[in-house]
Short mmCIF file of C-alpha atoms and ligand atoms in Angstrom, two decimals:
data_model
loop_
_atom_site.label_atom_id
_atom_site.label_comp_id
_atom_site.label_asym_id
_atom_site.label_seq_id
_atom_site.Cartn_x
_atom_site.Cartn_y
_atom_site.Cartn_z
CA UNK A 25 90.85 153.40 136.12
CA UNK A 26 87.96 151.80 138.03
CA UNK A 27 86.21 153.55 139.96
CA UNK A 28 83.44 152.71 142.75
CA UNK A 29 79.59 153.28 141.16
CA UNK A 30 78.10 156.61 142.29
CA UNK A 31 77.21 157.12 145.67
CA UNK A 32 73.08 157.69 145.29
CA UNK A 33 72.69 161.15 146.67
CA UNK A 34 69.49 163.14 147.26
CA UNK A 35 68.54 166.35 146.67
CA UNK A 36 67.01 166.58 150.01
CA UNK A 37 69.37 165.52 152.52
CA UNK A 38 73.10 165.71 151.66
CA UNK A 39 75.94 164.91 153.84
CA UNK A 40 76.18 167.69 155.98
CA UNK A 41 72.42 167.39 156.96
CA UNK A 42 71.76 165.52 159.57
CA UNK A 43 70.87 162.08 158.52
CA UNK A 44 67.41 160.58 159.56
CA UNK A 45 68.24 157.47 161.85
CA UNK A 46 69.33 158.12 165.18
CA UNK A 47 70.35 154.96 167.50
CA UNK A 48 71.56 153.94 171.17
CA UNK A 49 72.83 151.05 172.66
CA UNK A 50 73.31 149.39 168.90
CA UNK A 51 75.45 146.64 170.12
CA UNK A 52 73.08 145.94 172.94
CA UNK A 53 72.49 141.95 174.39
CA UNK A 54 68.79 143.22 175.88
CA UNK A 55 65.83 141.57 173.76
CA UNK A 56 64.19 144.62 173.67
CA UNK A 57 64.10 146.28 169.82
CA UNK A 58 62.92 149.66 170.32
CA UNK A 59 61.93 152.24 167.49
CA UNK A 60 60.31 155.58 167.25
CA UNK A 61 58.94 156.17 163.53
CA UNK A 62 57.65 160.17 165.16
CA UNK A 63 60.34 160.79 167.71
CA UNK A 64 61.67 164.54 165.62
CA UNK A 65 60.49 167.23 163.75
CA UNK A 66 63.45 168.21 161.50
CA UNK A 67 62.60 168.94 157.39
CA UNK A 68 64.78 169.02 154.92
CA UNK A 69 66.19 172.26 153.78
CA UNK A 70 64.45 172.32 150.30
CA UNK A 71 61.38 172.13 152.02
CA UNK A 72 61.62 175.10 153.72
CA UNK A 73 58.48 175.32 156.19
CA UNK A 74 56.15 173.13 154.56
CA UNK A 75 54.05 175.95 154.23
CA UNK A 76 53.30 176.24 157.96
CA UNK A 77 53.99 178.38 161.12
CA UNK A 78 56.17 177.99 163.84
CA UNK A 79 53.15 176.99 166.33
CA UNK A 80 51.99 174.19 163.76
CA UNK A 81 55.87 172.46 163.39
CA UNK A 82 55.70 172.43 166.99
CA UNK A 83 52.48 171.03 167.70
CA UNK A 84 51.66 166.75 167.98
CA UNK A 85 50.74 166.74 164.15
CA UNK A 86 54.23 167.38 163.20
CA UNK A 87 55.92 164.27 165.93
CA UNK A 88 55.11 162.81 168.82
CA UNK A 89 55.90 165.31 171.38
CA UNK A 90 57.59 163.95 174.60
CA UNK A 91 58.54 160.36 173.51
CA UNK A 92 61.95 161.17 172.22
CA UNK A 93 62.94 161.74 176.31
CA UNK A 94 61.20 158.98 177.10
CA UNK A 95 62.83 156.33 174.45
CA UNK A 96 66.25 157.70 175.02
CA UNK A 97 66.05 157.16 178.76
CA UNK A 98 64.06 153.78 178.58
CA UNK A 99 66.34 152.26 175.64
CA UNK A 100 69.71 153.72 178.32
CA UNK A 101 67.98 152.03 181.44
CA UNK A 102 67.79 148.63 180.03
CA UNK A 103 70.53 149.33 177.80
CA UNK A 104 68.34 148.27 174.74
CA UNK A 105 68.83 149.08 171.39
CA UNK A 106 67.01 152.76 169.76
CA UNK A 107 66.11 153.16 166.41
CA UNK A 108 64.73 156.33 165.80
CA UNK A 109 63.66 158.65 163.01
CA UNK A 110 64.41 162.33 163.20
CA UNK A 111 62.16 163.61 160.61
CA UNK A 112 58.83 165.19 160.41
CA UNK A 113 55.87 162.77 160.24
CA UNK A 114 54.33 165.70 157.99
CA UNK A 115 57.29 165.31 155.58
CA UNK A 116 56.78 161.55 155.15
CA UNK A 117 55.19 159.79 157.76
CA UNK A 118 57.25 156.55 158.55
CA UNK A 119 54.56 154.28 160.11
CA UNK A 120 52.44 154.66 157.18
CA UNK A 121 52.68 152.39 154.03
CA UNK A 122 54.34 154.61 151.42
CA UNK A 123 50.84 153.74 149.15
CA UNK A 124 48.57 155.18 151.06
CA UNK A 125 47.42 159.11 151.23
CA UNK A 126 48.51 159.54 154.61
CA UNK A 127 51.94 158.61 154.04
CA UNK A 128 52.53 162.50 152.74
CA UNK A 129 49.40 163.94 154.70
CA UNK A 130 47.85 166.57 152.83
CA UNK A 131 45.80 167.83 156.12
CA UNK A 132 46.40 166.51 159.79
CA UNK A 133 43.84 167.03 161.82
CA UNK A 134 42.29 170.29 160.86
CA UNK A 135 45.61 171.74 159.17
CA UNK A 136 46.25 171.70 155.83
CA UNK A 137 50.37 171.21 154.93
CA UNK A 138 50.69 173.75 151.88
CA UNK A 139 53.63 172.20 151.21
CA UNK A 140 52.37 168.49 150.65
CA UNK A 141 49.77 170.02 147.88
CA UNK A 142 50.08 168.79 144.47
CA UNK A 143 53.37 166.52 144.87
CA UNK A 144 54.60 164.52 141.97
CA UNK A 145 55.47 160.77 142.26
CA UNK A 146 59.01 161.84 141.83
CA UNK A 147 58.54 164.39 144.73
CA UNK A 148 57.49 161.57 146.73
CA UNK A 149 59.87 159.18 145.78
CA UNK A 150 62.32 161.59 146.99
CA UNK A 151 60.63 161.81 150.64
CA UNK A 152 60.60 158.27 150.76
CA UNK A 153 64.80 157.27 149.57
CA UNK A 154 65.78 160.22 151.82
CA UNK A 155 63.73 159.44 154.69
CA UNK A 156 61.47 156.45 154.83
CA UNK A 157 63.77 154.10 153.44
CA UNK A 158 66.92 154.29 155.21
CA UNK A 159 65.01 154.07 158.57
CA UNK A 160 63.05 150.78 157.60
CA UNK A 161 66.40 149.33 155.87
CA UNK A 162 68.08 149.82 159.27
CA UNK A 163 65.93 148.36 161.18
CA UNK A 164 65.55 145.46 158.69
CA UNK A 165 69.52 145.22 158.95
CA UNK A 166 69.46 145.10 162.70
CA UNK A 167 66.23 142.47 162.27
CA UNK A 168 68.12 140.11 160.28
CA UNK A 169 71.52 140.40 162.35
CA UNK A 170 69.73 139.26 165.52
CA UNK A 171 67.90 136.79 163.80
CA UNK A 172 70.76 135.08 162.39
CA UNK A 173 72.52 135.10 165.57
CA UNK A 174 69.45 133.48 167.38
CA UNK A 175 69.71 137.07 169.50
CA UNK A 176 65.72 136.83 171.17
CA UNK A 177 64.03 140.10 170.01
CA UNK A 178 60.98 141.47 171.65
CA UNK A 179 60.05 144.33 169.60
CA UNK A 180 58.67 147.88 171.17
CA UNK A 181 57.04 151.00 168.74
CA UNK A 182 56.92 154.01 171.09
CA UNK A 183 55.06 156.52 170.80
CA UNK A 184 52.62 159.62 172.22
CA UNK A 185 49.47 160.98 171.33
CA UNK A 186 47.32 164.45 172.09
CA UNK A 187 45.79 164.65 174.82
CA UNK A 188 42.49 166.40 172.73
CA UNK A 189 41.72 165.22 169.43
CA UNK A 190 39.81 167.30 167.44
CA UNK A 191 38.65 168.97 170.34
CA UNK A 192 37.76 164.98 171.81
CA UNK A 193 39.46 164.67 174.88
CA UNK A 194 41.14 161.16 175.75
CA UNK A 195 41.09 159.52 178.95
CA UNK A 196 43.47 157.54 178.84
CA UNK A 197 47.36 157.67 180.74
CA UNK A 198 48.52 155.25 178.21
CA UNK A 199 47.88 152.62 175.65
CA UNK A 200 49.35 149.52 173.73
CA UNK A 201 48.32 149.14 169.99
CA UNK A 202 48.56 145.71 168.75
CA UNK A 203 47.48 143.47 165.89
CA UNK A 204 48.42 140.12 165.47
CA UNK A 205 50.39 139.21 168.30
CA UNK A 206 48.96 137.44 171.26
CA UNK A 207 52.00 137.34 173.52
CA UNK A 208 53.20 140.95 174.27
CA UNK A 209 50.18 142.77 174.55
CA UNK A 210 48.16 140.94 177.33
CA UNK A 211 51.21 141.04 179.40
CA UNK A 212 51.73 145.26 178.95
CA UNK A 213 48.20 145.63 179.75
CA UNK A 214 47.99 142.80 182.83
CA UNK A 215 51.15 145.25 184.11
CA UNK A 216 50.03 148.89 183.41
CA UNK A 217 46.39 148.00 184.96
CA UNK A 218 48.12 146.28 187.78
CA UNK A 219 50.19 150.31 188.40
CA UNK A 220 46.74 151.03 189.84
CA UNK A 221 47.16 154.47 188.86
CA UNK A 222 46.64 154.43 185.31
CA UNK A 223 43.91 154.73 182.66
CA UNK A 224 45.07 152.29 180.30
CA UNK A 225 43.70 151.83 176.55
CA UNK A 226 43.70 148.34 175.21
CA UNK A 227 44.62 149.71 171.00
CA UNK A 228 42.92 152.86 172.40
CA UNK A 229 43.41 155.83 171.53
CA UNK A 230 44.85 153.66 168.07
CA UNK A 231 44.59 149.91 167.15
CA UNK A 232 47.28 148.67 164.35
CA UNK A 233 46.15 148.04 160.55
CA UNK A 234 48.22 147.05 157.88
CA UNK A 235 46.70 150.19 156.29
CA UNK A 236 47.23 152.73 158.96
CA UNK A 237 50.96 151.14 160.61
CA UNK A 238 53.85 149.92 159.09
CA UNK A 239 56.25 149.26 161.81
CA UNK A 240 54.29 146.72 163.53
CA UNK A 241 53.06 144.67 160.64
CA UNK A 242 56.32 144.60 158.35
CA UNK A 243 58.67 144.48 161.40
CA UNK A 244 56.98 142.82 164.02
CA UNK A 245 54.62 140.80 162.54
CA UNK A 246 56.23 139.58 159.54
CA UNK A 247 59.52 138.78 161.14
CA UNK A 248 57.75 136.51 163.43
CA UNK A 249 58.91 138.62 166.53
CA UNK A 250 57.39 139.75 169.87
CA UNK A 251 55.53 142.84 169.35
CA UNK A 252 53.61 145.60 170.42
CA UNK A 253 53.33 149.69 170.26
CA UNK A 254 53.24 151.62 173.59
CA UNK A 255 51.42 154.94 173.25
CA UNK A 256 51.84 157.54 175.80
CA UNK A 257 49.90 160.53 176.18
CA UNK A 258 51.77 163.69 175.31
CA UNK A 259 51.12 166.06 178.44
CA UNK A 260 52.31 163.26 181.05
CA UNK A 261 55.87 163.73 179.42
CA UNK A 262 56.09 167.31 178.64
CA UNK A 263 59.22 167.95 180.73
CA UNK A 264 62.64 165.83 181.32
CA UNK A 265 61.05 164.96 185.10
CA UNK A 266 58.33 163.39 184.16
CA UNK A 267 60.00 161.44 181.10
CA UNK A 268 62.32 160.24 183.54
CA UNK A 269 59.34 158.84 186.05
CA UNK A 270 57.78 157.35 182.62
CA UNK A 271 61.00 155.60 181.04
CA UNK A 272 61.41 154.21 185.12
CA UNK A 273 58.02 152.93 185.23
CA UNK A 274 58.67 151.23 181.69
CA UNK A 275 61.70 149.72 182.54
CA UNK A 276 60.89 148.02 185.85
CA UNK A 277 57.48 146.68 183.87
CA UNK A 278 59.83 145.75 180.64
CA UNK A 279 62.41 144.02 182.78
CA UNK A 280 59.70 141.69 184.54
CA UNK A 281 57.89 140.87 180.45
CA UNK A 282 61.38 139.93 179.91
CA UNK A 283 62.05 137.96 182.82
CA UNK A 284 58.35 136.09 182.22
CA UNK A 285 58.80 135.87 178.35
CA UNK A 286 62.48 134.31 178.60
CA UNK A 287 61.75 130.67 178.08
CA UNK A 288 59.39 131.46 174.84
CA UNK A 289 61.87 134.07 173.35
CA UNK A 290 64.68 130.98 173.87
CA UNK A 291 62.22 127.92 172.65
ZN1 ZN B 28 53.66 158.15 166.72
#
């Protein structure tokens, strides 16, 4: 009898836990590509606590606290398309190159993650096929469907930072974080300064590397596409309210970008 080749299971997330992409509005017609590589905090069962308390999982070092209320409400507005990631970044951190040390952060900030002490490669590799890799082949998928139906794709990385760094306070309201492309950014920051109301950080309080990011360079920048990250800082969108104001402000400044990107995104 034939039979199909094994399913490739993991021994971190099986099929009753709840799997690490979460999307909206797949099927969407908006150019608009959005993604959150820090939007939950969920770890896999065999990983217990990583180590840590309570008030550490809960803190910015664990996601980006705010920004899931914010993308689900911005991607619903324009009725653009959400990929999303609902793992810890302390369990694998998906906008990191799997190569480098912070991909699996032994210490973030000034906490060390007891349980990301003394991995193995295979420990790793487990992190990453659970996790990492089914997140960055999704949006790859979506990538290449669009592509091939000449669907114009402006791609937007959301996410939120602390409002104190290592006991550094930050100024600013909100920031883009860019690399390579010259389109997106200088439009988002022409708009935000133009709110009149906002301290906005040009790749401040974070610029985009090919070390430090993944998202941006593999998906924006080496598709060719429209890119740029949005940063938001955390204690502007601590409650539903003010994600609500936030994802309204985004949309009405997204929806004019569109409307003055059109004829390049068609060309
Ligand atoms: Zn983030």
């Amino acid at each position: 009898m034939d039979s199909a080749p094994p399913r490739e299971t993991s021994l971190l997330l099986g099929v009753s836990d709840t799997p690490p992409v979460f999307e909206l509005n797949a099927t969407s017609r908006s150019p608009f590509l959005f993604t959150s590589d820090h939007y939950g905090r969920l770890i896999p069962k065999p990983l217990g606590d990583l180590g840590l308390p309570e008030t550490e999982l809960t803190r910015h070092i664990a996601w980006d606290i705010g920004i899931a209320g914010v993308a689900d409400r911005l991607s619903n507005m324009l009725g653009a398309h959400l990929i999303a990631q609902r793992y810890s970044r302390l369990v694998i951190d998906c906008n990191r190159p799997p190569r480098v040390a912070s991909s699996i952060p032994r210490l973030s900030e000034a906490t060390t993650i007891p349980g990301n002490e003394g991995l193995s490669r295979e420990d790793a590799e487990l992190r990453r096929r659970a996790i990492f890799d089914p997140y960055h082949r999704r949006i790859d998928e979506v990538i290449d469907r669009r592509l091939a139906a000449k669907q114009p794709t402006i791609l937007v990385s959301l996410h939120s930072f602390t409002p104190v760094y290592a006991g550094v306070r930050r100024p600013w309201h909100i920031g883009t974080l860019y690399h390579r492309d010259k389109a997106l950014p200088p439009l988002l920051l022409k708009a935000l300064r133009a709110e009149g109301d906002l301290v906005v950080g040009d790749n401040e309080p974070y610029a985009v590397s090919d070390e430090t990011d993944h998202t941006i360079p593999v998906h924006g920048e080496a598709r060719g596409l429209t890119n740029s990250g949005i940063e938001i800082r955390q204690d502007l969108i601590a409650d539903q309210s003010a994600q609500q104001q936030w994802a309204e402000r985004l949309a009405c400044i997204l929806g004019e970008i569109e409307a003055t990107l059109r004829p390049e995104l068609m060309a």
